[in-house]
Coordinates of C-alpha atoms and ligand atoms in Angstrom, one line a residue:
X1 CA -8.3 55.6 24.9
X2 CA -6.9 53.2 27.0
X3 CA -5.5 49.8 25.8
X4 CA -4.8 46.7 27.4
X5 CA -3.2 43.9 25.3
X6 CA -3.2 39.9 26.2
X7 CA -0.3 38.0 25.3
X8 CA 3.3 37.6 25.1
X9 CA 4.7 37.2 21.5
X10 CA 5.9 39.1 18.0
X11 CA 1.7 39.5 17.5
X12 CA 1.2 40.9 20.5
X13 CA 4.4 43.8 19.8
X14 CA 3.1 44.1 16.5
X15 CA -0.6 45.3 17.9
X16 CA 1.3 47.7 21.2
X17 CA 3.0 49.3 17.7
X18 CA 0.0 49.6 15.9
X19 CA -2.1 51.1 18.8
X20 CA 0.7 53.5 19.5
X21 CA 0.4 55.0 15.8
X22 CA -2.9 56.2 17.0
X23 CA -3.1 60.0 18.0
X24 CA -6.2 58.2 20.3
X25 CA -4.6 55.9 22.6
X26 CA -3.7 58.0 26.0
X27 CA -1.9 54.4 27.4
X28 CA -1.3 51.1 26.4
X29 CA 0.2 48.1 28.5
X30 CA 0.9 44.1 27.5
X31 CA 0.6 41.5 29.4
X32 CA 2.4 39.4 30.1
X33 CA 4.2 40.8 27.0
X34 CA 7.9 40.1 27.4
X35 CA 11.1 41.6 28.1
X36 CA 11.5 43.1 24.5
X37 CA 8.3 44.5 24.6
X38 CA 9.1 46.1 27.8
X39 CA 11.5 48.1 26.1
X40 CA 9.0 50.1 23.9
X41 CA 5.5 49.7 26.1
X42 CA 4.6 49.0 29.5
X43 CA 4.3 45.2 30.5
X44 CA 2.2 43.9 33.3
X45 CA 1.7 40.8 34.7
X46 CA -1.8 40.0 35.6
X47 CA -2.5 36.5 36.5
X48 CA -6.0 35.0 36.2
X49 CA -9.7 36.6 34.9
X50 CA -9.9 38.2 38.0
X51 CA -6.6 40.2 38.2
X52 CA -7.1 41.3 34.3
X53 CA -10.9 42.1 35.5
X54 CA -9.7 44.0 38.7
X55 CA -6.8 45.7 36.9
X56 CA -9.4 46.9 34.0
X57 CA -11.5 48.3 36.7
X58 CA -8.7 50.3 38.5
X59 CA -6.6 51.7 35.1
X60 CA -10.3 52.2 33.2
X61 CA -9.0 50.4 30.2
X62 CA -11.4 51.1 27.4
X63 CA -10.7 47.8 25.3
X64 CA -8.7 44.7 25.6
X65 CA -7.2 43.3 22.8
X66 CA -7.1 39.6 22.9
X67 CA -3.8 38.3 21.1
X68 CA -4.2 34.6 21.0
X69 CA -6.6 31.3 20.8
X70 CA -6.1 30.6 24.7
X71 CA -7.3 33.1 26.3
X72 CA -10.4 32.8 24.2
X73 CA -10.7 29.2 24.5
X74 CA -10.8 29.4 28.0
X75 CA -13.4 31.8 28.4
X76 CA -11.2 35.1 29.0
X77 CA -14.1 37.2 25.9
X78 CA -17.1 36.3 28.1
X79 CA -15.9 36.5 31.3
X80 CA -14.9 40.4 31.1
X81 CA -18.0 41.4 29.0
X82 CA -19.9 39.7 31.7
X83 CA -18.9 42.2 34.2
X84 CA -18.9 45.6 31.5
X85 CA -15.7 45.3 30.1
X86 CA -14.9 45.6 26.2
X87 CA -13.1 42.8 24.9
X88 CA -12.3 42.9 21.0
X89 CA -12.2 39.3 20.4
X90 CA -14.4 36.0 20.0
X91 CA -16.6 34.6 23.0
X92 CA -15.5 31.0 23.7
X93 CA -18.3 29.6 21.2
X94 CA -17.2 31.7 18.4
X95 CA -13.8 30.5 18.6
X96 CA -14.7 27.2 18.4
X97 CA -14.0 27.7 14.6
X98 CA -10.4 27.5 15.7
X99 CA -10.4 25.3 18.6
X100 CA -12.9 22.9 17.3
X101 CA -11.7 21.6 13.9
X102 CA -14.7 19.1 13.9
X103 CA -17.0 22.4 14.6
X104 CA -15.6 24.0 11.7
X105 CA -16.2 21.8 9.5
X106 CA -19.2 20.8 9.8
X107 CA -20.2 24.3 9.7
X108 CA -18.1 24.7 6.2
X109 CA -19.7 21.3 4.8
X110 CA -23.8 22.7 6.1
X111 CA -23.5 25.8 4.8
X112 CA -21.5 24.4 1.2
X113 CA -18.5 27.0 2.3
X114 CA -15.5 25.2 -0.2
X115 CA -13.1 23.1 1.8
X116 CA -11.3 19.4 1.9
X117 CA -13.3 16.4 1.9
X118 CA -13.3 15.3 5.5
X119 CA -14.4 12.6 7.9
X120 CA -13.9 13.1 11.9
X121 CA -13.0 10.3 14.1
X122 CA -13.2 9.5 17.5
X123 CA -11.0 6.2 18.0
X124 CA -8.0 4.7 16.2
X125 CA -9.9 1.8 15.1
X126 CA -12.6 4.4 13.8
X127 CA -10.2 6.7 11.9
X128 CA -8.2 3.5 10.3
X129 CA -11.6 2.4 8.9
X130 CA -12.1 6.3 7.3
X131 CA -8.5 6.1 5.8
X132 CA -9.6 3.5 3.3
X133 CA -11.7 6.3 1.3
X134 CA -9.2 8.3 1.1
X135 CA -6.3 8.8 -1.4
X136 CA -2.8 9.6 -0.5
X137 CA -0.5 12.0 0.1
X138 CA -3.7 12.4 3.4
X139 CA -4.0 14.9 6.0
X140 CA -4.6 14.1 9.5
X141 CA -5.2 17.0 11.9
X142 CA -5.9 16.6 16.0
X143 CA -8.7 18.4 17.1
X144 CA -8.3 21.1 19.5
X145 CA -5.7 23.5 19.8
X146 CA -2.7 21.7 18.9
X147 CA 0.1 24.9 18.8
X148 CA 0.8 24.2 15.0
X149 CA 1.9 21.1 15.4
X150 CA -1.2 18.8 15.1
X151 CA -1.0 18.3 11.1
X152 CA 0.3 15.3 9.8
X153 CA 0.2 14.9 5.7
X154 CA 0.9 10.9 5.1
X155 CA 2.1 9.7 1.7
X156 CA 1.7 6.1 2.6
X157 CA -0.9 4.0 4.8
X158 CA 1.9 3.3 7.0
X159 CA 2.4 6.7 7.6
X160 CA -1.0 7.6 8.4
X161 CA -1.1 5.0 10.5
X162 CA 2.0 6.1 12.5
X163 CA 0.7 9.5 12.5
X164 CA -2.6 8.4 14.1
X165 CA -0.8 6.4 16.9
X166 CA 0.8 9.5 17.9
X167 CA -2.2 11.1 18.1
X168 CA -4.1 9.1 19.9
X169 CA -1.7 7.8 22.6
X170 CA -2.4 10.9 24.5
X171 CA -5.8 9.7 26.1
X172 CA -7.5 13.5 26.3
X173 CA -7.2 13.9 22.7
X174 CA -11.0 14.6 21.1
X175 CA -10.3 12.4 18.2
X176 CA -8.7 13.5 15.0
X177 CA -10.0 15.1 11.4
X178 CA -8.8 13.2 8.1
X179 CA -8.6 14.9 5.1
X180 CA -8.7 15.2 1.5
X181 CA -5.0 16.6 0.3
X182 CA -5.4 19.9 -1.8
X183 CA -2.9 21.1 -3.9
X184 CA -2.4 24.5 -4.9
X185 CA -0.9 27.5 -3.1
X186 CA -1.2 28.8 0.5
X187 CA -2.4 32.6 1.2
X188 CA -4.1 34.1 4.6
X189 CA -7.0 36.8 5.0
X190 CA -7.5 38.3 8.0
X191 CA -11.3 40.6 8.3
X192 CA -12.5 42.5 10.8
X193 CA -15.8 41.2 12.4
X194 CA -18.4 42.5 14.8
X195 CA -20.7 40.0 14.8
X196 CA -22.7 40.9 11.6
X197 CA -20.1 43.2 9.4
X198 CA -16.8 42.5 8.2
X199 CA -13.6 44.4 6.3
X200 CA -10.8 42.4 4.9
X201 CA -7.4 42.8 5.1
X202 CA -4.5 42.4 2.3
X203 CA -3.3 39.2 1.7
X204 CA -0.7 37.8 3.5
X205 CA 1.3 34.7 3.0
X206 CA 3.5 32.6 6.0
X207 CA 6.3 30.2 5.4
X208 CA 5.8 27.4 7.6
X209 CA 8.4 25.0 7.0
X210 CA 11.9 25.5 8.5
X211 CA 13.9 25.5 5.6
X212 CA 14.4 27.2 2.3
X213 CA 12.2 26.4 -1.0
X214 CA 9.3 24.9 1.9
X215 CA 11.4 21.7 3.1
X216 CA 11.4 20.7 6.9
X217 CA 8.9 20.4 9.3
X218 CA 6.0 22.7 10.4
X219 CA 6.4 25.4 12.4
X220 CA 4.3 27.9 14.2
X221 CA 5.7 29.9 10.9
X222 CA 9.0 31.5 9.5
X223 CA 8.5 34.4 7.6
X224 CA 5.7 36.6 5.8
X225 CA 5.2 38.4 2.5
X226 CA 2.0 41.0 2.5
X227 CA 0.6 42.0 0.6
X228 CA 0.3 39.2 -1.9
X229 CA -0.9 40.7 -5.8
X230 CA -1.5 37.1 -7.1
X231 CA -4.4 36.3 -4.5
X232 CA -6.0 39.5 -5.7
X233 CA -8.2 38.3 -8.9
X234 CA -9.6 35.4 -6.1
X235 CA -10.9 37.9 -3.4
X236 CA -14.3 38.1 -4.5
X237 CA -14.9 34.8 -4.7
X238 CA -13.2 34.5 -1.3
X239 CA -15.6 37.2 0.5
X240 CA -18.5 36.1 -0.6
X241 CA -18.3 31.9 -1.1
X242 CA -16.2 31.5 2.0
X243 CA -16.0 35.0 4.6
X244 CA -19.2 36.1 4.0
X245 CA -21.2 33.1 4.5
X246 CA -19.5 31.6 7.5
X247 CA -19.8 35.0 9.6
X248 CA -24.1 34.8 8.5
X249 CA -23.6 30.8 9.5
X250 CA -22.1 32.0 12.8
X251 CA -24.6 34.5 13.3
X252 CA -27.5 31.8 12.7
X253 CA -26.1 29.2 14.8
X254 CA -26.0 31.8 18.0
X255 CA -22.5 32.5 17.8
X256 CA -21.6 35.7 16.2
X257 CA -18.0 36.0 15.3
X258 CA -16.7 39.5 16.3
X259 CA -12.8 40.3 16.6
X260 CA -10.7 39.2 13.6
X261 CA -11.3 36.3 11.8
X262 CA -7.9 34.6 10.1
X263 CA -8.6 32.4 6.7
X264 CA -6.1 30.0 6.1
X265 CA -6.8 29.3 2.3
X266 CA -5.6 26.8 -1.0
X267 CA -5.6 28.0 -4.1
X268 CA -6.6 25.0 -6.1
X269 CA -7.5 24.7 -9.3
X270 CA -11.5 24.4 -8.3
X271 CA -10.7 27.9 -6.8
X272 CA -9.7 29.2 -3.2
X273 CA -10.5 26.5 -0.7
X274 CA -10.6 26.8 3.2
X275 CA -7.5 24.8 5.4
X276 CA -8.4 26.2 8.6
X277 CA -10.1 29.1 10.5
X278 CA -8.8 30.9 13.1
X279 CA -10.5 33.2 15.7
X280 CA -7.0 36.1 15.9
X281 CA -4.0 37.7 14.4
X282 CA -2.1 35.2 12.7
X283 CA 1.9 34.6 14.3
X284 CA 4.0 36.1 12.3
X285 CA 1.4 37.6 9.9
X286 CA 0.3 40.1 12.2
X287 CA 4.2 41.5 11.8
X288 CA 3.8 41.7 8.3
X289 CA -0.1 43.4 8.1
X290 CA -0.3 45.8 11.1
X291 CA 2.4 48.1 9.8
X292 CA 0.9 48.3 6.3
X293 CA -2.2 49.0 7.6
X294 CA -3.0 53.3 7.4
X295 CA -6.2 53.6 9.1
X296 CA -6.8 54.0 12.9
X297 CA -6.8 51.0 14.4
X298 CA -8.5 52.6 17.4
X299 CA -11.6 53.2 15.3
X300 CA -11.4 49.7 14.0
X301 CA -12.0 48.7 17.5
X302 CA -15.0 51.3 18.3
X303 CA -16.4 49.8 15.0
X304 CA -16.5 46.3 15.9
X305 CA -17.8 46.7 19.4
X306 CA -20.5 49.1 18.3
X307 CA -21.5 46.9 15.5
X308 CA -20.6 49.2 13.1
X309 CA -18.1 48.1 10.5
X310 CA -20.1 48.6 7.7
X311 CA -18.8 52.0 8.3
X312 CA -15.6 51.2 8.3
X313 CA -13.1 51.6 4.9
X314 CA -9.3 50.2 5.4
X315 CA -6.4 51.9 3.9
X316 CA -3.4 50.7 3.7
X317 CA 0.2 51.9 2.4
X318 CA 1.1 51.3 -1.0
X319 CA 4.7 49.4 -0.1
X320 CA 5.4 45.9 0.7
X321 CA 6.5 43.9 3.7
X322 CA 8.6 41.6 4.4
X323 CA 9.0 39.6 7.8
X324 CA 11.5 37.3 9.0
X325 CA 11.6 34.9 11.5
X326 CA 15.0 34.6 13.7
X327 CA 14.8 31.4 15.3
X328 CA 16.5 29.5 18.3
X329 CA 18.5 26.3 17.0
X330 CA 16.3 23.1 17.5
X331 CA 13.2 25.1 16.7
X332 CA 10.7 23.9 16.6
X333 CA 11.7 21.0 18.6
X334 CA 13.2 22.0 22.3
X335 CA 14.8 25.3 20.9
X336 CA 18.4 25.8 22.8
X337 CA 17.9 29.2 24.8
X338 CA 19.6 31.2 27.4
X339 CA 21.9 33.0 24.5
X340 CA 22.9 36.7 24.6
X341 CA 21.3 39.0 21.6
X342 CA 23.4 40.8 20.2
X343 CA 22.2 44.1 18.0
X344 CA 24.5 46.0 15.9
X345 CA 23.6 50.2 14.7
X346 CA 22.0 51.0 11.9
X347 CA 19.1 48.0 11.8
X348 CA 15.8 50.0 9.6
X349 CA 13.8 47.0 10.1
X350 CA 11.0 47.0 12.6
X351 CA 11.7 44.2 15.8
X352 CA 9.0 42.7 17.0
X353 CA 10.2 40.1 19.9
X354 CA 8.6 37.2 20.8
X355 CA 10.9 34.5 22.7
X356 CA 13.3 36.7 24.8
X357 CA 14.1 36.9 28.3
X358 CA 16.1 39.8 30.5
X359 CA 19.5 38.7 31.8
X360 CA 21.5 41.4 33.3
X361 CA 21.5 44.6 31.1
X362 CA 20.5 42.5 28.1
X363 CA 18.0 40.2 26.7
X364 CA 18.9 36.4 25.7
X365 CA 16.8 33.9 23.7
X366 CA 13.8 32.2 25.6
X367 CA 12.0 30.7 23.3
X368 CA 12.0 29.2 19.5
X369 CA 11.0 31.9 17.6
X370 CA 13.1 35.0 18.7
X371 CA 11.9 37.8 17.3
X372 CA 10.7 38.9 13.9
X373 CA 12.1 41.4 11.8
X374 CA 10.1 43.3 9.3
X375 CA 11.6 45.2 6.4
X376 CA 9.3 47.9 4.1
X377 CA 10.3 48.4 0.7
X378 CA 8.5 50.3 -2.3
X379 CA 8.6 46.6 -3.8
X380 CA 9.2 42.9 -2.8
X381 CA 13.0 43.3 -3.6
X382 CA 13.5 46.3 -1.9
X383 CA 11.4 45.2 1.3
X384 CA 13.8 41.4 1.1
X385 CA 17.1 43.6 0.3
X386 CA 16.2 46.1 3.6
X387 CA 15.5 43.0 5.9
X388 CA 18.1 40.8 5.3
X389 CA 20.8 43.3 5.4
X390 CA 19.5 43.8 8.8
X391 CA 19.0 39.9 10.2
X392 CA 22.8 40.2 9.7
X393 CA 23.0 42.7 12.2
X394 CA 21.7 40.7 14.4
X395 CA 23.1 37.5 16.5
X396 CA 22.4 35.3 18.7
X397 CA 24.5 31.4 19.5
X398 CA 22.3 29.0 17.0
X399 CA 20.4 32.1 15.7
X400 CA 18.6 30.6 12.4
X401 CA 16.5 31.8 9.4
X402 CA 15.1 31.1 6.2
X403 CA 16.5 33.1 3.3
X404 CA 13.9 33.0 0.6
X405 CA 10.6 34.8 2.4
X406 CA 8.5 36.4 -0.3
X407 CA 9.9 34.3 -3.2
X408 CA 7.3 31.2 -3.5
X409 CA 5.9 31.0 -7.0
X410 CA 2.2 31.3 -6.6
X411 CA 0.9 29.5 -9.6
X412 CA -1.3 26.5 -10.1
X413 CA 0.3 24.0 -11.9
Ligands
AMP1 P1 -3.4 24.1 9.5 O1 -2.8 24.2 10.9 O2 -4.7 23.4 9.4 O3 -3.3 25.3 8.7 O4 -2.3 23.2 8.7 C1 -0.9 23.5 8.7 C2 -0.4 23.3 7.3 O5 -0.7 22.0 6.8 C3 -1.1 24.2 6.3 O6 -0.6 25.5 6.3 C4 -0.9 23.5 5.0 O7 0.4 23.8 4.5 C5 -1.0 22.1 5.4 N1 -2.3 21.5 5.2 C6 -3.4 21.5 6.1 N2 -4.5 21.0 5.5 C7 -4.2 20.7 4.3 C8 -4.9 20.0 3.2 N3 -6.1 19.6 3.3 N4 -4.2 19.9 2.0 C9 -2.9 20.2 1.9 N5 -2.2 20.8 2.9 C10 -2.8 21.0 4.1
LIG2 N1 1.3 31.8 11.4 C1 0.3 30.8 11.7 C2 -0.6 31.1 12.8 O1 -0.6 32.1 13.4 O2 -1.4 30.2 13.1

């Protein structure tokens, strides 16, 4: 089999690693990928549908492996199935459940899948008028791809307010998604989809603020425990009130999902609750799963894009990982970059890189988050003990990370 993966990040090194487990794959090349990557797999640069098309074509690549939301948002799915190519990934309508808040959730609230109270608006004036109904701390999200950064939660009118400004001072926005606040505790699913079938994942859970104990602002996430025990006893519920019936919605409205499916959930005390959707690999999550996982990914692909998942059992190894984030210093405002990294012997951890450049023999930091490091361990301690003895063989000039990953307390209070 031949592989071709799209994107540059930690998710993307994560997938080349997983593909390369599998006695099937014959090649595999990134692209862009990065200069990290490049150590470990080939990296191409193709620029443009056509190139990716034409370089398909030439190499034979048997599936491409979609990384992120932007290449499907812009079309990237349809376009190469159009011409015979096998793309494991949404079209551009299916991953409307990630780049469409407002689609989302109106297709949660028709088909009674269990999510925040919501109203969408499409003017300031419009969503100041929705704000009254609502109680506070409130959640304000942009819709459309927003790069993690388009949730605001307000404790006060006046910060709603503020919040809104922002968002709509930027003229292209669509208009913005207000909801109810849930309270409870945050865990991801990732399944498998092809169209009609599904398998879930284990749980994973990301740390999204910067700083220890959850403080700080949002980032595109810090760190990753997987599997996660406590969201066990909820799965079943989970499958079938929320995965199963939006991948049967999906199908009904003419847009069957097919690639993997992420489920950004609450535990509340009403039970698990949908925060978002999205239509990939999660970013760092993907670090965390992918090794875990013990069955051929290869087949996982053949399965989805021959409808066949129902076929399909996942095993996965009975240890637990860990994932840290290294960050650049300002992240996740304008990280400062352009810093030598620096690896000392001995580090067990897997590296997946994400924002690193070639300078000379060596690579520097190019981007907020870094790289990721991912420690196994027969348990949590074990898999935290392994990973941070090896972030400290690291360094970088401003190099930053949290300290606590795999520690949050998942009870409902
Ligand atoms: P999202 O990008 O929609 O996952 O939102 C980013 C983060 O904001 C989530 O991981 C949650 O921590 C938080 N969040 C989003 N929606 C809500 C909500 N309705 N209630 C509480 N927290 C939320
Ligand atoms: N880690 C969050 C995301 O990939 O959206």
């Amino acid at each position: 089999m031949k592989i071709l993966i799209i994107g540059s990040g930690g998710r993307e090194h994560a997938l080349a690693d997983a593909f390369a487990r599998s006695p099937k794959v014959e090649s595999l090349v990134v692209s862009p990928g990065n200069a990290g990557i490049a150590k470990t797999h080939p990296c191409v640069k193709l620029s443009g549908f056509t190139e990716i098309e034409d370089y398909c074509k030439s190499n034979m690549i048997d599936y491409v492996f979609i990384g992120g939301e932007q290449p499907v948002a812009d079309g990237l799915t349809d376009f190469l199935r159009a011409s015979g190519i096998r793309v494991i990934g949404p079209t551009q309508a299916a991953g409307r459940i990630e780049t469409s808040k407002a689609f989302a959730k109106a297709l949660m609230k028709k088909y009674s899948v269990p999510t925040a109270e919501y109203v969408k608006a499409g003017t300031y004036e419009e969503a100041c008028r929705a704000l009254v109904g609502f109680n506070y701390p409130v959640v304000i999200k942009a819709d459309g791809l927003a790069a993690g950064k388009g949730v605001y939660i307000a404790d006060s009118p006046e910060e709603a307010t503020e919040a809104l400004l922002f968002l709509f001072q930027n003229p292209s926005k669509e208009g913005v998604i207000i909801e109810e606040y849930l309270l409870g505790w945050e865990v991801s699913l990732f399944s498998f989809c092809d169209g009609r079938n599904h398998v879930s994942t284990i749980f994973s859970q990301d740390h999204k603020q910067l700083y220890d104990n959850d403080c700080g602002p949002n980032t595109g996430g810090m760190g990753v425990l997987a599997p996660v025990p406590e969201a066990e006893p909820y799965r079943d519920e989970i499958e079938s009130k929320i995965i199963y019936p939006i991948l049967k919605a999906m199908y009904a409205e003419g847009c069957p999902f097919t690639g993997i499916l992420y489920c950004g959930l609450m535990i509340t005390s009403d039970g698990p609750k949908v925060l978002e959707f999205n239509c990939r690999w999660g970013d760092p999550e993907a670090e965390a799963v992918l090794p875990l996982l013990d069955t051929d990914l290869v087949d996982i692909c053949q399965a989805i894009d021959r409808h066949e998942l129902d076929r399909v059992h996942l095993n996965w190894l009975d240890r637990t990982a860990v994932t840290v984030v290294l960050a650049s210093r300002n992240y996740p405002g304008t990280p400062e970059t352009g810093y030598p990294i620096t690896l000392d012997e001995g580090i067990k951890s897997s590296i997946c890189y994400a924002g690193v450049a070639q300078k000379g023999e060596g690579l520097v930091n190019n981007g907020g988050r870094v790289m990721m490091l991912t420690g196994l361990g027969d348990d949590l301690m074990q898999a935290r003990e392994k990973v941070y003895r090896d972030a400290k063989k690291v360094s970088f000039e401003g190099m930053y990370y949290r300290k606590d990953i795999g520690l949050r307390s998942n009870k409902l209070y």
